[in-house]
Amino acid sequence: MIDFYPFILSLNSQLFLTMNYSRFRNILTQYNRQNLSTKKLIKVKTVNLAHLQSVKYSSTKMSPKKIGFIMTEDGEKWKGEAGIGKYFLQRFQQVDDSFEYEVIHGVTGSLPKISQLPNYIGFVISGSHHSVNDPYQWIMNLQNFIIQLDQYNKENRNKPVRLFGICYGHQLIAKTFGGVVQPIGDGKFIYGAEKVNFTNKLSDEVWFKQALQYHSSNIMVAQSHGEEVYTVPKNAITVASSTTCKAEALLYDDHILSFQGHPELENETLGRIIGGNLIRKKIIDRQALERGNGNARMVPADTLTGMVLAFLNH
């Protein structure tokens, strides 16, 4: 038997840094099967998260792999920022545990300073029951952070710290850059999932193709929103649309991407937490709930969550 560290060093470094723990164990198992006759086996049982993390962190000091989740939801249905933050951690770790994740309370906490940006590869702004048009100080603070991050990236184009906006985050980024966000016409509320059609500007990107794997240029995305980006900012390009929303995704100079939908949500959580809350508040009826939950079952949630990571890390 031999130790697994030489094997790690023989791997392509980028492959190792982007693979998750399960994939690493699978590679070791395959290696052992191919080397049974030589008895040069690697002790798979000695590979654990502590070992992997120690190697991973020491290998990434010069190239950070940290992603910050900025939580803008403090509602009771999620048990506040801490509750939704826990969900984000579990959800993204389940899809890829090779990154370091940090939960940032955007409503009650402090946002990273500009001097701290090089410690991250990117940020995600979550959804929220709040409106981006609400007159709260924390919203203005977050808008200021978005502006500073955008300026930082313009000055550091070779090493951008990317930003991904989800639902509320999508709308807040748009408003920050001069867009207009308003309620959907006729008081409609979009719940469940919509087929989102991507333009070539996004679907032709290598990182996007790799993330979506076998999916085509249209894909079902979870949805829950009563407001939308009505006027797109001048510095944004619309890269996706649906039958219910013309601005499903916006791209800003390759370092900011935002979705009206929820690429982080799987259908069970959508129905149990969000759908249930909408029923209690009589925002949607039982028929809309069942129809929306049915559509949400067609959402490839893991693929979409992986797509968020692929954008931040490309």
Coordinates of C-alpha atoms in Angstrom, one line a residue:
M1 CA 0.0 0.0 0.0
I2 CA 1.2 3.6 -0.7
D3 CA 0.1 6.9 0.6
F4 CA -2.4 8.9 -1.5
Y5 CA -0.5 12.3 -1.4
P6 CA 1.9 11.4 -4.4
F7 CA -1.2 10.4 -6.3
I8 CA -2.8 13.8 -5.6
L9 CA 0.3 15.5 -6.8
S10 CA 0.3 13.5 -10.0
L11 CA -3.2 14.7 -10.9
N12 CA -3.7 17.7 -13.0
S13 CA -3.9 20.4 -10.4
Q14 CA -7.0 22.1 -12.0
L15 CA -8.9 18.8 -12.1
F16 CA -8.2 18.2 -8.4
L17 CA -9.2 21.7 -7.4
T18 CA -12.5 21.5 -9.2
M19 CA -13.6 18.0 -8.4
N20 CA -15.7 17.2 -5.4
Y21 CA -15.0 14.5 -2.8
S22 CA -17.1 11.8 -4.4
R23 CA -15.4 12.2 -7.7
F24 CA -11.9 12.0 -6.0
R25 CA -12.8 8.7 -4.3
N26 CA -14.1 7.3 -7.5
I27 CA -10.8 8.1 -9.3
L28 CA -8.9 6.4 -6.4
T29 CA -11.1 3.3 -6.6
Q30 CA -10.5 3.1 -10.4
Y31 CA -6.8 3.4 -9.9
N32 CA -6.7 0.6 -7.4
R33 CA -8.6 -1.7 -9.7
Q34 CA -6.2 -1.1 -12.5
N35 CA -3.2 -1.8 -10.2
L36 CA -4.2 -4.9 -8.4
S37 CA -1.5 -7.0 -10.0
T38 CA 1.3 -4.5 -9.0
K39 CA 0.0 -4.2 -5.5
K40 CA 0.7 -0.4 -5.7
L41 CA -2.6 0.4 -4.1
I42 CA -3.7 3.6 -2.5
K43 CA -5.4 3.4 0.8
V44 CA -8.8 4.9 -0.1
K45 CA -9.9 4.6 3.5
T46 CA -7.3 7.2 4.6
V47 CA -8.8 9.9 2.3
N48 CA -11.1 12.1 4.3
L49 CA -12.4 15.6 4.1
A50 CA -9.8 16.9 6.6
H51 CA -7.0 15.6 4.3
L52 CA -8.5 17.0 1.2
Q53 CA -9.2 20.4 2.7
S54 CA -5.6 20.7 4.0
V55 CA -4.3 20.0 0.5
K56 CA -6.9 22.1 -1.2
Y57 CA -6.4 25.2 1.0
S58 CA -2.6 25.0 0.8
S59 CA -2.9 24.8 -3.0
T60 CA -5.2 27.7 -3.3
K61 CA -3.7 30.4 -1.2
M62 CA -2.5 32.2 -4.3
S63 CA -5.8 31.6 -6.1
P64 CA -8.8 31.8 -3.7
K65 CA -11.7 29.5 -4.1
K66 CA -14.1 31.3 -1.7
I67 CA -17.6 32.2 -2.6
G68 CA -19.7 34.6 -0.5
F69 CA -23.5 34.1 -0.3
I70 CA -25.1 37.5 0.5
M71 CA -28.5 36.7 2.1
T72 CA -31.2 39.2 1.5
E73 CA -34.0 37.1 2.9
D74 CA -34.9 37.6 6.6
G75 CA -38.4 36.2 6.5
E76 CA -40.0 33.8 9.0
K77 CA -40.5 31.1 6.3
W78 CA -36.8 30.6 6.0
K79 CA -36.1 31.3 9.7
G80 CA -34.2 34.5 8.8
E81 CA -30.9 35.0 7.2
A82 CA -29.3 32.2 9.1
G83 CA -31.9 29.7 7.9
I84 CA -31.6 30.5 4.2
G85 CA -27.9 30.7 4.6
K86 CA -27.8 27.2 5.9
Y87 CA -29.9 26.1 2.9
F88 CA -27.4 27.7 0.5
L89 CA -24.5 26.1 2.2
Q90 CA -26.0 22.6 2.1
R91 CA -27.3 23.0 -1.4
F92 CA -24.0 24.2 -3.0
Q93 CA -21.9 21.8 -1.0
Q94 CA -24.1 19.0 -2.2
V95 CA -23.4 20.0 -5.8
D96 CA -19.7 20.8 -5.4
D97 CA -17.8 20.7 -2.1
S98 CA -14.4 21.8 -3.6
F99 CA -15.1 25.5 -2.8
E100 CA -15.0 27.4 0.5
Y101 CA -18.4 29.0 1.1
E102 CA -19.2 31.9 3.4
V103 CA -22.7 33.1 4.4
I104 CA -23.0 36.9 4.6
H105 CA -26.0 38.5 6.2
G106 CA -27.0 41.2 3.8
V107 CA -29.8 42.6 5.9
T108 CA -28.4 42.8 9.4
G109 CA -24.7 42.1 8.8
S110 CA -21.7 43.8 7.2
L111 CA -20.6 43.4 3.6
P112 CA -17.0 42.7 2.6
K113 CA -14.7 45.7 2.2
I114 CA -13.1 46.4 -1.1
S115 CA -9.7 45.4 0.3
Q116 CA -11.2 41.9 1.0
L117 CA -12.4 41.2 -2.5
P118 CA -9.3 39.4 -3.7
N119 CA -10.1 36.8 -1.1
Y120 CA -13.1 35.7 -3.1
I121 CA -13.7 34.4 -6.6
G122 CA -17.3 35.7 -6.5
F123 CA -20.5 36.4 -4.7
V124 CA -24.2 35.3 -5.0
I125 CA -27.0 37.7 -4.0
S126 CA -30.0 35.6 -2.9
G127 CA -33.8 36.1 -3.4
S128 CA -35.9 37.9 -0.9
H129 CA -39.5 38.7 0.0
H130 CA -38.5 42.4 0.1
S131 CA -38.9 44.7 -2.9
V132 CA -35.8 46.4 -4.4
N133 CA -37.9 49.6 -4.3
D134 CA -38.2 49.5 -0.5
P135 CA -36.5 52.4 1.3
Y136 CA -34.1 50.4 3.6
Q137 CA -30.6 51.4 4.4
W138 CA -29.3 47.8 4.0
I139 CA -30.6 47.9 0.4
M140 CA -28.7 51.1 -0.4
N141 CA -25.6 49.6 1.3
L142 CA -25.8 46.5 -1.0
Q143 CA -26.3 48.7 -4.1
N144 CA -23.1 50.6 -3.1
F145 CA -21.3 47.3 -2.8
I146 CA -22.5 46.2 -6.3
I147 CA -21.1 49.5 -7.7
Q148 CA -17.8 49.1 -5.9
L149 CA -17.5 45.5 -7.1
D150 CA -18.2 46.5 -10.7
Q151 CA -15.5 49.2 -10.5
Y152 CA -13.1 46.8 -9.0
N153 CA -13.6 44.4 -11.8
K154 CA -13.1 47.1 -14.5
E155 CA -9.8 47.8 -12.9
N156 CA -8.9 44.1 -12.5
R157 CA -10.2 42.5 -15.7
N158 CA -7.6 39.6 -15.6
K159 CA -8.8 38.5 -12.1
P160 CA -12.5 39.6 -11.8
V161 CA -14.5 38.8 -8.7
R162 CA -17.8 37.8 -10.3
L163 CA -21.3 38.3 -9.1
F164 CA -24.4 36.2 -9.6
G165 CA -27.8 37.6 -8.8
I166 CA -30.9 35.4 -8.0
C167 CA -34.4 36.8 -8.3
Y168 CA -34.2 39.7 -5.9
G169 CA -30.5 39.9 -6.6
H170 CA -31.3 40.0 -10.3
Q171 CA -33.7 42.9 -9.8
L172 CA -31.4 44.8 -7.4
I173 CA -28.4 44.7 -9.8
A174 CA -30.6 45.9 -12.6
K175 CA -32.0 48.8 -10.5
T176 CA -28.5 49.7 -9.3
F177 CA -27.4 50.3 -12.9
G178 CA -30.4 52.3 -13.9
G179 CA -33.0 49.7 -14.7
V180 CA -36.6 49.8 -13.7
V181 CA -38.2 47.1 -11.5
Q182 CA -42.0 47.0 -11.0
P183 CA -44.8 44.6 -10.3
I184 CA -45.8 42.2 -13.0
G185 CA -48.8 43.4 -15.0
D186 CA -52.4 42.6 -13.8
G187 CA -51.0 41.7 -10.4
K188 CA -49.7 38.3 -11.6
F189 CA -47.4 36.1 -9.5
I190 CA -45.2 33.6 -11.2
Y191 CA -44.7 30.4 -9.3
G192 CA -43.3 27.0 -10.2
A193 CA -41.0 26.8 -13.2
E194 CA -40.7 28.4 -16.7
K195 CA -38.9 27.2 -19.8
V196 CA -36.1 29.7 -20.2
N197 CA -34.6 30.3 -23.6
F198 CA -31.0 31.4 -23.7
T199 CA -29.4 33.5 -26.5
N200 CA -26.2 32.5 -28.3
K201 CA -24.4 35.2 -26.3
L202 CA -24.6 32.9 -23.3
S203 CA -25.3 29.4 -24.7
D204 CA -22.1 29.6 -26.9
E205 CA -19.9 30.2 -23.8
V206 CA -17.6 27.2 -23.1
W207 CA -18.2 27.3 -19.4
F208 CA -22.0 27.4 -20.0
K209 CA -22.0 24.5 -22.4
Q210 CA -20.0 22.4 -19.9
A211 CA -22.2 23.3 -17.0
L212 CA -25.5 22.5 -18.8
Q213 CA -24.0 19.2 -20.2
Y214 CA -26.7 17.6 -22.4
H215 CA -29.3 20.3 -22.0
S216 CA -30.2 22.5 -25.0
S217 CA -30.4 26.3 -25.1
N218 CA -33.7 26.2 -23.2
I219 CA -34.2 24.7 -19.8
M220 CA -36.8 24.7 -17.0
V221 CA -35.9 27.1 -14.1
A222 CA -37.7 27.4 -10.8
Q223 CA -39.6 30.7 -10.3
S224 CA -41.2 32.7 -7.5
H225 CA -41.7 36.4 -8.1
G226 CA -44.3 39.1 -8.3
E227 CA -42.0 41.8 -9.7
E228 CA -39.7 41.9 -12.7
V229 CA -37.1 44.0 -14.5
Y230 CA -39.3 46.2 -16.7
T231 CA -36.5 48.3 -18.2
V232 CA -33.1 46.7 -18.7
P233 CA -30.1 48.9 -17.8
K234 CA -28.0 50.2 -20.7
N235 CA -24.9 48.3 -19.6
A236 CA -26.7 45.0 -19.5
I237 CA -27.4 42.4 -22.3
T238 CA -30.5 40.3 -22.1
V239 CA -29.3 36.7 -22.5
A240 CA -32.5 34.8 -21.7
S241 CA -36.2 35.2 -21.8
S242 CA -39.4 33.2 -21.2
T243 CA -43.1 33.5 -22.0
T244 CA -43.7 35.2 -18.7
C245 CA -40.6 37.4 -18.5
K246 CA -38.6 39.2 -21.2
A247 CA -35.5 39.7 -19.0
E248 CA -35.0 36.2 -17.5
A249 CA -31.2 36.7 -17.4
L250 CA -28.9 39.7 -17.8
L251 CA -25.2 39.8 -18.4
Y252 CA -23.0 42.7 -17.5
D253 CA -19.5 42.7 -19.2
D254 CA -18.9 39.0 -18.4
H255 CA -18.4 39.6 -14.7
I256 CA -22.0 39.9 -13.5
L257 CA -24.8 37.5 -14.4
S258 CA -28.3 37.4 -13.0
F259 CA -31.3 35.2 -13.2
Q260 CA -35.0 36.1 -12.5
G261 CA -35.5 32.5 -11.6
H262 CA -34.0 30.4 -8.8
P263 CA -31.2 28.1 -10.1
E264 CA -30.4 27.1 -6.5
L265 CA -33.8 25.7 -5.7
E266 CA -34.9 22.1 -6.0
N267 CA -38.6 21.3 -6.3
E268 CA -39.2 19.9 -2.8
T269 CA -37.9 23.1 -1.1
L270 CA -39.8 25.3 -3.5
G271 CA -43.1 23.6 -2.8
R272 CA -42.7 23.1 1.0
I273 CA -41.2 26.5 2.0
I274 CA -42.1 29.0 -0.8
G275 CA -45.3 27.5 -2.1
G276 CA -46.6 26.8 1.3
N277 CA -46.0 30.4 2.4
L278 CA -47.7 31.8 -0.7
I279 CA -50.8 29.7 0.0
R280 CA -50.9 30.9 3.6
K281 CA -50.7 34.5 2.5
K282 CA -53.3 33.9 -0.3
I283 CA -50.9 35.1 -3.0
I284 CA -51.6 32.1 -5.1
D285 CA -54.4 29.5 -4.9
R286 CA -54.2 25.7 -4.6
Q287 CA -54.6 25.2 -8.3
A288 CA -51.6 27.5 -9.1
L289 CA -49.6 25.7 -6.4
E290 CA -50.2 22.2 -7.8
R291 CA -49.5 23.4 -11.4
G292 CA -46.3 25.2 -10.3
N293 CA -45.1 22.2 -8.3
G294 CA -45.7 20.0 -11.3
N295 CA -43.7 22.2 -13.6
A296 CA -40.9 22.4 -11.0
R297 CA -40.4 18.6 -11.1
M298 CA -38.9 19.1 -14.6
V299 CA -36.2 21.5 -13.3
P300 CA -32.6 20.0 -13.4
A301 CA -31.7 21.7 -10.1
D302 CA -28.2 20.2 -9.6
T303 CA -27.2 21.2 -13.2
L304 CA -28.5 24.8 -12.6
T305 CA -26.7 25.2 -9.2
G306 CA -23.6 23.9 -10.9
M307 CA -24.0 26.5 -13.6
V308 CA -23.9 29.3 -11.0
L309 CA -20.6 27.9 -9.7
A310 CA -19.3 27.5 -13.3
F311 CA -19.9 31.2 -14.0
L312 CA -18.2 32.3 -10.8
N313 CA -15.2 30.1 -11.4
H314 CA -14.6 30.4 -15.2

